[in-house]
């Protein structure tokens, strides 16, 4: 679970009121995307970060003030100026942050959100961050099929839910601008959609030493990790304590069952580490025909070329082969299991953000663009 949400649930269960600062919108090279949050407890303890340290001190004060007064605030931080004591971003970007008081009484929909997240069901919190005072701070917790709460107007709820569910389906958070609600309403309404999709899946085929390190890194990156291997002597929970599941089965058979059950999607990554044709060819043939986010296979260049021939013989098309990342990983020169796992994880991150990899010092443009 997201660490800020986990702390929010704990604090509210204890009856505490907390300050919550959430990024609403970003421009240029902002350090964190919309939906990133920072929580300040009644003891002043901080959970999370919205800017990597640039404006956290100012937001800490703003959160304490919001808890004291109950009044929310929409704050904007841009490039740091000459005044060393003024809050600003050194990265050249701009962020807009919504700061509010949150407690159990004011967030009646929190149990619905907690239940959805614990169950692994997609959910989103829709918060009115700009609009008439009577609507400001109102929330809806929405899932794929139902919702709890209201923004105070049926038409506004309908429009917000439609936009919110689109973002939730894409696993994204961000602001939604809606027209004024109700007759005589003045000014547009802006709603922040904070999506809580289930964690993306990383299915590692082959219970080898690299798989253990990749499972460890995958968990850190937020993946729900499954290790699958047909050999029970290798596929054990003791060898892969970080994995959510360790499955003893032929990888292609397991993947087919997961696809049939609807448990794979465009955020799912499959990494085949066995470099054994008996395992590789059946599972890659299946994986490359599914709408997955990433399919990679480990092995030498000789193994890779031999594998391509076998896959073509098995009926895999050139278009499907173009989706295969093989040899998997970025070229960081890694040799031991941990370094190879970092190489593979780096490629997963790069593909997730549409980047090619490479050294940042040699790149141009915004780092977070």
CSV table of C-alpha atoms in Angstrom, one decimal:
chain,number,residue,atom,x,y,z
A,1,UNK,CA,0.0,0.0,0.0
A,2,UNK,CA,1.1,3.6,-0.7
A,3,UNK,CA,2.9,4.7,2.4
A,4,UNK,CA,1.0,8.0,2.7
A,5,UNK,CA,-2.3,6.2,2.5
A,6,UNK,CA,-1.2,3.6,5.0
A,7,UNK,CA,-0.2,6.4,7.5
A,8,UNK,CA,-3.5,8.3,6.8
A,9,UNK,CA,-5.5,5.1,7.7
A,10,UNK,CA,-3.5,4.6,10.8
A,11,UNK,CA,-3.8,8.2,12.0
A,12,UNK,CA,-7.5,8.4,11.3
A,13,UNK,CA,-8.1,5.1,13.0
A,14,UNK,CA,-6.5,6.6,16.1
A,15,UNK,CA,-8.8,9.6,15.8
A,16,UNK,CA,-6.0,12.0,14.7
A,17,UNK,CA,-6.4,15.0,12.4
A,18,UNK,CA,-3.6,15.3,9.9
A,19,UNK,CA,-2.4,17.8,7.2
A,20,UNK,CA,-2.3,16.4,3.7
A,21,UNK,CA,-0.5,18.1,0.8
A,22,UNK,CA,-1.2,16.6,-2.6
A,23,UNK,CA,0.3,17.7,-6.0
A,24,UNK,CA,-2.6,18.8,-8.2
A,25,UNK,CA,-0.7,19.8,-11.4
A,26,UNK,CA,2.8,20.2,-12.6
A,27,UNK,CA,4.6,22.2,-15.4
A,28,UNK,CA,8.0,21.5,-17.0
A,29,UNK,CA,10.6,19.6,-15.0
A,30,UNK,CA,8.6,19.1,-11.8
A,31,UNK,CA,10.1,16.5,-9.5
A,32,UNK,CA,6.9,14.4,-8.8
A,33,UNK,CA,3.7,13.9,-10.7
A,34,UNK,CA,0.2,14.8,-9.8
A,35,UNK,CA,-1.2,12.7,-7.0
A,36,UNK,CA,2.0,12.6,-5.1
A,37,UNK,CA,1.3,13.4,-1.4
A,38,UNK,CA,2.9,14.4,1.9
A,39,UNK,CA,1.2,13.9,5.3
A,40,UNK,CA,2.0,15.8,8.5
A,41,UNK,CA,0.8,14.2,11.7
A,42,UNK,CA,-0.3,16.0,14.9
A,43,UNK,CA,3.2,15.4,16.3
A,44,UNK,CA,4.8,17.1,13.2
A,45,UNK,CA,6.1,13.8,11.8
A,46,UNK,CA,6.2,13.7,8.0
A,47,UNK,CA,5.3,10.9,5.7
A,48,UNK,CA,6.0,11.2,1.9
A,49,UNK,CA,7.4,14.0,-0.2
A,50,UNK,CA,6.1,16.1,-3.0
A,51,UNK,CA,9.3,17.9,-4.2
A,52,UNK,CA,12.3,16.0,-3.0
A,53,UNK,CA,12.9,18.5,-0.3
A,54,UNK,CA,12.6,21.9,-2.1
A,55,UNK,CA,9.3,23.1,-0.6
A,56,UNK,CA,8.6,20.6,2.1
A,57,UNK,CA,9.4,23.1,4.9
A,58,UNK,CA,6.8,25.5,3.6
A,59,UNK,CA,4.3,22.8,3.1
A,60,UNK,CA,4.9,21.4,6.6
A,61,UNK,CA,3.9,24.8,7.9
A,62,UNK,CA,0.9,25.0,5.6
A,63,UNK,CA,-0.3,21.5,6.7
A,64,UNK,CA,-0.1,22.5,10.4
A,65,UNK,CA,-2.1,25.7,9.6
A,66,UNK,CA,-4.7,23.7,7.7
A,67,UNK,CA,-5.2,21.3,10.6
A,68,UNK,CA,-5.5,24.3,13.0
A,69,UNK,CA,-8.0,26.3,11.0
A,70,UNK,CA,-9.7,23.7,8.9
A,71,UNK,CA,-9.2,25.9,5.8
A,72,UNK,CA,-7.7,24.3,2.7
A,73,UNK,CA,-5.3,26.1,0.5
A,74,UNK,CA,-4.2,25.7,-3.1
A,75,UNK,CA,-0.5,26.8,-3.3
A,76,UNK,CA,1.8,27.2,-6.3
A,77,UNK,CA,5.6,26.9,-6.2
A,78,UNK,CA,7.9,27.9,-9.1
A,79,UNK,CA,11.5,28.5,-9.7
A,80,UNK,CA,13.5,29.3,-6.6
A,81,UNK,CA,14.5,33.0,-6.6
A,82,UNK,CA,17.5,34.9,-5.2
A,83,UNK,CA,16.0,34.8,-1.7
A,84,UNK,CA,17.6,31.7,-0.2
A,85,UNK,CA,14.9,31.5,2.5
A,86,UNK,CA,11.9,31.6,0.1
A,87,UNK,CA,10.4,28.3,-0.9
A,88,UNK,CA,10.9,27.4,-4.6
A,89,UNK,CA,11.9,24.6,-7.0
A,90,UNK,CA,15.5,24.4,-8.1
A,91,UNK,CA,14.6,22.1,-11.0
A,92,UNK,CA,13.0,24.9,-13.1
A,93,UNK,CA,9.5,23.5,-12.9
A,94,UNK,CA,6.3,24.6,-11.2
A,95,UNK,CA,3.9,22.6,-9.0
A,96,UNK,CA,0.5,23.3,-7.6
A,97,UNK,CA,-0.3,21.7,-4.3
A,98,UNK,CA,-3.6,21.3,-2.4
A,99,UNK,CA,-3.3,21.4,1.3
A,100,UNK,CA,-6.1,20.2,3.6
A,101,UNK,CA,-7.0,18.9,7.0
A,102,UNK,CA,-8.1,15.3,7.0
A,103,UNK,CA,-9.8,13.4,9.8
A,104,UNK,CA,-12.2,10.5,10.2
A,105,UNK,CA,-15.2,12.7,10.4
A,106,UNK,CA,-14.4,14.8,7.4
A,107,UNK,CA,-13.4,11.8,5.2
A,108,UNK,CA,-16.4,9.4,5.6
A,109,UNK,CA,-15.5,7.6,2.4
A,110,UNK,CA,-12.1,6.5,3.8
A,111,UNK,CA,-13.2,3.0,4.8
A,112,UNK,CA,-14.4,2.4,1.2
A,113,UNK,CA,-11.0,3.4,-0.1
A,114,UNK,CA,-9.2,1.3,2.4
A,115,UNK,CA,-11.4,-1.7,1.6
A,116,UNK,CA,-10.8,-1.4,-2.1
A,117,UNK,CA,-7.0,-1.0,-1.7
A,118,UNK,CA,-6.8,-4.0,0.7
A,119,UNK,CA,-8.8,-6.1,-1.7
A,120,UNK,CA,-6.6,-5.2,-4.7
A,121,UNK,CA,-9.4,-3.4,-6.4
A,122,UNK,CA,-8.9,-0.2,-8.4
A,123,UNK,CA,-10.1,2.9,-6.7
A,124,UNK,CA,-9.8,6.7,-7.0
A,125,UNK,CA,-10.4,9.7,-4.7
A,126,UNK,CA,-12.0,12.6,-6.5
A,127,UNK,CA,-11.5,15.8,-4.5
A,128,UNK,CA,-12.8,19.3,-5.3
A,129,UNK,CA,-9.7,21.5,-5.1
A,130,UNK,CA,-11.1,24.6,-6.8
A,131,UNK,CA,-14.7,25.9,-6.8
A,132,UNK,CA,-17.4,27.4,-4.6
A,133,UNK,CA,-16.7,27.2,-0.9
A,134,UNK,CA,-19.6,24.8,-0.4
A,135,UNK,CA,-17.9,22.3,-2.8
A,136,UNK,CA,-14.3,22.8,-1.9
A,137,UNK,CA,-12.9,19.7,-0.2
A,138,UNK,CA,-15.9,17.4,-1.0
A,139,UNK,CA,-14.9,13.9,-2.1
A,140,UNK,CA,-16.0,10.9,-4.0
A,141,UNK,CA,-14.3,7.5,-3.7
A,142,UNK,CA,-14.9,5.7,-7.0
A,143,UNK,CA,-14.3,2.2,-8.3
A,144,UNK,CA,-14.9,0.6,-11.7
A,145,UNK,CA,-18.5,0.0,-10.8
A,146,UNK,CA,-19.7,2.0,-7.8
A,147,UNK,CA,-18.9,5.1,-5.7
A,148,UNK,CA,-19.2,6.6,-2.3
A,149,UNK,CA,-19.7,10.3,-1.5
A,150,UNK,CA,-20.7,13.3,-3.6
A,151,UNK,CA,-19.4,16.7,-4.8
A,152,UNK,CA,-22.8,18.2,-3.9
A,153,UNK,CA,-24.5,18.2,-7.3
A,154,UNK,CA,-25.7,15.1,-9.3
A,155,UNK,CA,-24.6,16.6,-12.7
A,156,UNK,CA,-21.1,17.4,-11.3
A,157,UNK,CA,-20.8,14.0,-9.8
A,158,UNK,CA,-21.7,12.4,-13.1
A,159,UNK,CA,-19.1,14.4,-15.0
A,160,UNK,CA,-16.4,14.0,-12.4
A,161,UNK,CA,-17.0,10.2,-12.2
A,162,UNK,CA,-16.8,9.8,-16.0
A,163,UNK,CA,-13.5,11.7,-16.1
A,164,UNK,CA,-12.2,10.0,-13.0
A,165,UNK,CA,-12.8,6.5,-14.2
A,166,UNK,CA,-11.0,7.3,-17.4
A,167,UNK,CA,-7.9,8.3,-15.5
A,168,UNK,CA,-8.3,5.3,-13.1
A,169,UNK,CA,-8.5,2.9,-16.1
A,170,UNK,CA,-5.2,4.3,-17.3
A,171,UNK,CA,-3.6,4.2,-13.8
A,172,UNK,CA,-3.0,8.0,-13.8
A,173,UNK,CA,-3.7,10.8,-11.4
A,174,UNK,CA,-4.4,14.4,-12.4
A,175,UNK,CA,-6.7,17.4,-12.4
A,176,UNK,CA,-10.1,17.5,-14.2
A,177,UNK,CA,-11.7,20.8,-15.1
A,178,UNK,CA,-15.5,20.7,-15.1
A,179,UNK,CA,-18.1,23.4,-16.0
A,180,UNK,CA,-20.0,25.3,-13.3
A,181,UNK,CA,-22.5,23.0,-11.5
A,182,UNK,CA,-26.1,24.0,-11.1
A,183,UNK,CA,-28.1,27.1,-12.2
A,184,UNK,CA,-26.4,30.4,-11.3
A,185,UNK,CA,-23.1,28.7,-10.3
A,186,UNK,CA,-20.1,30.9,-10.9
A,187,UNK,CA,-16.7,29.7,-12.2
A,188,UNK,CA,-15.4,26.3,-13.2
A,189,UNK,CA,-14.8,23.5,-10.8
A,190,UNK,CA,-11.4,21.6,-10.7
A,191,UNK,CA,-11.3,18.1,-9.3
A,192,UNK,CA,-8.1,16.2,-8.5
A,193,UNK,CA,-8.3,12.5,-9.3
A,194,UNK,CA,-5.9,10.5,-7.2
A,195,UNK,CA,-5.8,7.0,-8.6
A,196,UNK,CA,-5.0,3.9,-6.6
A,197,UNK,CA,-4.8,1.1,-9.2
A,198,UNK,CA,-3.7,-2.4,-8.1
A,199,UNK,CA,0.1,-2.8,-8.3
A,200,UNK,CA,1.4,-3.7,-11.7
A,201,UNK,CA,2.5,-7.4,-12.0
A,202,UNK,CA,6.0,-8.7,-12.6
A,203,UNK,CA,6.0,-12.3,-13.6
A,204,UNK,CA,9.5,-13.8,-13.4
A,205,UNK,CA,9.8,-17.1,-15.3
A,206,UNK,CA,12.8,-19.2,-14.0
A,207,UNK,CA,13.7,-19.7,-10.4
A,208,UNK,CA,17.4,-18.8,-10.7
A,209,UNK,CA,19.6,-16.4,-8.7
A,210,UNK,CA,18.8,-13.4,-10.9
A,211,UNK,CA,15.1,-14.0,-10.2
A,212,UNK,CA,15.7,-13.6,-6.5
A,213,UNK,CA,17.4,-10.3,-6.9
A,214,UNK,CA,14.9,-9.1,-9.5
A,215,UNK,CA,12.0,-10.0,-7.1
A,216,UNK,CA,13.7,-7.8,-4.5
A,217,UNK,CA,14.1,-4.8,-6.8
A,218,UNK,CA,10.7,-5.4,-8.3
A,219,UNK,CA,9.0,-5.0,-4.9
A,220,UNK,CA,10.9,-1.8,-4.3
A,221,UNK,CA,9.5,-0.5,-7.6
A,222,UNK,CA,6.0,-1.3,-6.6
A,223,UNK,CA,5.4,-4.5,-8.5
A,224,UNK,CA,3.5,-7.5,-7.3
A,225,UNK,CA,6.0,-10.2,-8.1
A,226,UNK,CA,5.3,-13.8,-9.1
A,227,UNK,CA,8.2,-16.3,-9.6
A,228,UNK,CA,7.2,-19.3,-11.7
A,229,UNK,CA,9.2,-22.5,-12.4
A,230,UNK,CA,8.2,-26.1,-13.1
A,231,UNK,CA,11.0,-27.4,-10.9
A,232,UNK,CA,9.8,-27.7,-7.3
A,233,UNK,CA,13.2,-28.0,-5.8
A,234,UNK,CA,14.1,-24.5,-7.0
A,235,UNK,CA,10.7,-22.7,-6.9
A,236,UNK,CA,10.3,-22.4,-3.1
A,237,UNK,CA,9.1,-19.5,-0.9
A,238,UNK,CA,12.3,-19.8,1.1
A,239,UNK,CA,14.4,-18.9,-1.9
A,240,UNK,CA,12.1,-16.0,-2.9
A,241,UNK,CA,10.9,-14.3,0.3
A,242,UNK,CA,10.2,-11.0,-1.5
A,243,UNK,CA,7.8,-12.5,-4.1
A,244,UNK,CA,4.1,-12.3,-3.5
A,245,UNK,CA,3.7,-15.8,-5.0
A,246,UNK,CA,6.0,-18.6,-5.9
A,247,UNK,CA,4.3,-20.9,-8.4
A,248,UNK,CA,5.4,-24.5,-9.3
A,249,UNK,CA,4.1,-24.9,-12.8
A,250,UNK,CA,5.3,-24.6,-16.4
A,251,UNK,CA,5.4,-20.9,-17.1
A,252,UNK,CA,3.4,-21.0,-20.3
A,253,UNK,CA,0.6,-23.0,-18.5
A,254,UNK,CA,0.5,-20.5,-15.6
A,255,UNK,CA,0.5,-17.5,-17.9
A,256,UNK,CA,-2.3,-19.0,-20.0
A,257,UNK,CA,-4.4,-19.5,-16.8
A,258,UNK,CA,-3.8,-15.9,-15.6
A,259,UNK,CA,-4.7,-14.5,-19.0
A,260,UNK,CA,-7.9,-16.6,-19.1
A,261,UNK,CA,-8.8,-15.3,-15.6
A,262,UNK,CA,-8.3,-11.7,-16.7
A,263,UNK,CA,-5.4,-11.1,-14.2
A,264,UNK,CA,-3.0,-9.7,-16.8
A,265,UNK,CA,-3.1,-6.2,-18.4
A,266,UNK,CA,-1.1,-3.6,-20.2
A,267,UNK,CA,1.0,-2.9,-17.0
A,268,UNK,CA,2.1,-6.5,-16.6
A,269,UNK,CA,5.7,-7.3,-17.2
A,270,UNK,CA,7.0,-10.8,-18.0
A,271,UNK,CA,10.7,-11.6,-17.7
A,272,UNK,CA,11.9,-15.0,-18.9
A,273,UNK,CA,15.2,-15.9,-17.2
A,274,UNK,CA,15.6,-19.6,-18.0
A,275,UNK,CA,17.4,-19.4,-21.4
A,276,UNK,CA,16.2,-23.0,-21.9
A,277,UNK,CA,14.2,-23.6,-25.1
A,278,UNK,CA,11.8,-26.0,-23.3
A,279,UNK,CA,10.7,-23.2,-21.0
A,280,UNK,CA,11.4,-20.1,-23.2
A,281,UNK,CA,9.7,-20.9,-26.4
A,282,UNK,CA,6.2,-21.8,-25.1
A,283,UNK,CA,6.0,-19.0,-22.6
A,284,UNK,CA,7.4,-16.3,-25.0
A,285,UNK,CA,5.1,-17.5,-27.8
A,286,UNK,CA,2.1,-17.0,-25.6
A,287,UNK,CA,3.3,-13.7,-23.9
A,288,UNK,CA,4.1,-12.0,-27.2
A,289,UNK,CA,0.6,-12.6,-28.3
A,290,UNK,CA,-0.9,-10.9,-25.2
A,291,UNK,CA,-1.4,-7.2,-24.7
A,292,UNK,CA,1.3,-7.0,-22.0
A,293,UNK,CA,3.4,-3.9,-21.1
A,294,UNK,CA,6.7,-5.7,-21.3
A,295,UNK,CA,8.2,-9.0,-22.4
A,296,UNK,CA,11.9,-9.7,-21.9
A,297,UNK,CA,14.1,-12.7,-22.1
A,298,UNK,CA,17.6,-13.2,-20.7
A,299,UNK,CA,20.5,-14.9,-22.5
A,300,UNK,CA,23.6,-14.3,-24.6
A,301,UNK,CA,23.4,-13.0,-28.1
A,302,UNK,CA,23.9,-16.5,-29.5
A,303,UNK,CA,21.0,-17.7,-27.3
A,304,UNK,CA,18.9,-14.8,-28.5
A,305,UNK,CA,19.5,-15.5,-32.2
A,306,UNK,CA,18.8,-19.2,-31.7
A,307,UNK,CA,15.6,-18.3,-29.7
A,308,UNK,CA,14.4,-16.0,-32.5
A,309,UNK,CA,14.6,-18.9,-35.0
A,310,UNK,CA,12.7,-21.2,-32.7
A,311,UNK,CA,10.0,-18.7,-32.1
A,312,UNK,CA,9.6,-18.1,-35.8
A,313,UNK,CA,9.3,-21.8,-36.3
A,314,UNK,CA,6.6,-21.8,-33.6
A,315,UNK,CA,4.6,-19.3,-35.6
A,316,UNK,CA,5.5,-16.0,-33.8
A,317,UNK,CA,5.3,-13.1,-36.3
A,318,UNK,CA,7.9,-10.5,-36.9
A,319,UNK,CA,5.6,-7.9,-35.4
A,320,UNK,CA,5.3,-9.9,-32.2
A,321,UNK,CA,9.0,-10.5,-32.1
A,322,UNK,CA,9.6,-6.7,-32.3
A,323,UNK,CA,8.0,-6.5,-28.9
A,324,UNK,CA,10.6,-8.8,-27.3
A,325,UNK,CA,13.3,-7.2,-25.2
A,326,UNK,CA,16.2,-9.6,-25.7
A,327,UNK,CA,18.8,-9.7,-24.3
A,328,UNK,CA,16.8,-8.1,-21.6
A,329,UNK,CA,18.2,-5.1,-19.6
A,330,UNK,CA,20.1,-1.9,-20.1
A,331,UNK,CA,23.8,-2.0,-20.9
A,332,UNK,CA,25.3,-1.2,-17.5
A,333,UNK,CA,28.0,-3.9,-17.6
A,334,UNK,CA,26.5,-5.9,-14.8
A,335,UNK,CA,27.8,-9.4,-14.2
A,336,UNK,CA,26.6,-10.8,-10.8
A,337,UNK,CA,23.0,-11.5,-10.1
A,338,UNK,CA,22.3,-8.2,-8.3
A,339,UNK,CA,23.8,-6.1,-11.1
A,340,UNK,CA,21.9,-8.1,-13.8
A,341,UNK,CA,18.7,-7.5,-11.9
A,342,UNK,CA,19.3,-3.8,-11.7
A,343,UNK,CA,19.9,-3.8,-15.4
A,344,UNK,CA,16.6,-5.5,-16.0
A,345,UNK,CA,14.8,-3.2,-13.6
A,346,UNK,CA,16.3,-0.1,-15.2
A,347,UNK,CA,14.8,-1.2,-18.6
A,348,UNK,CA,11.4,-1.8,-16.9
A,349,UNK,CA,11.5,1.8,-15.6
A,350,UNK,CA,12.6,3.2,-18.9
A,351,UNK,CA,9.9,1.4,-20.9
A,352,UNK,CA,7.3,2.4,-18.3
A,353,UNK,CA,8.1,6.1,-18.9
A,354,UNK,CA,8.8,5.8,-22.7
A,355,UNK,CA,12.5,6.4,-22.4
A,356,UNK,CA,15.4,4.7,-24.2
A,357,UNK,CA,17.8,4.7,-21.2
A,358,UNK,CA,21.3,6.1,-21.3
A,359,UNK,CA,23.3,8.5,-19.1
A,360,UNK,CA,21.4,11.6,-18.0
A,361,UNK,CA,24.6,13.8,-18.5
A,362,UNK,CA,24.4,13.0,-22.3
A,363,UNK,CA,20.6,13.7,-22.5
A,364,UNK,CA,18.9,17.0,-23.3
A,365,UNK,CA,15.4,18.3,-22.3
A,366,UNK,CA,13.5,18.0,-19.1
A,367,UNK,CA,14.5,15.2,-16.7
A,368,UNK,CA,10.9,14.5,-15.8
A,369,UNK,CA,9.2,15.4,-19.0
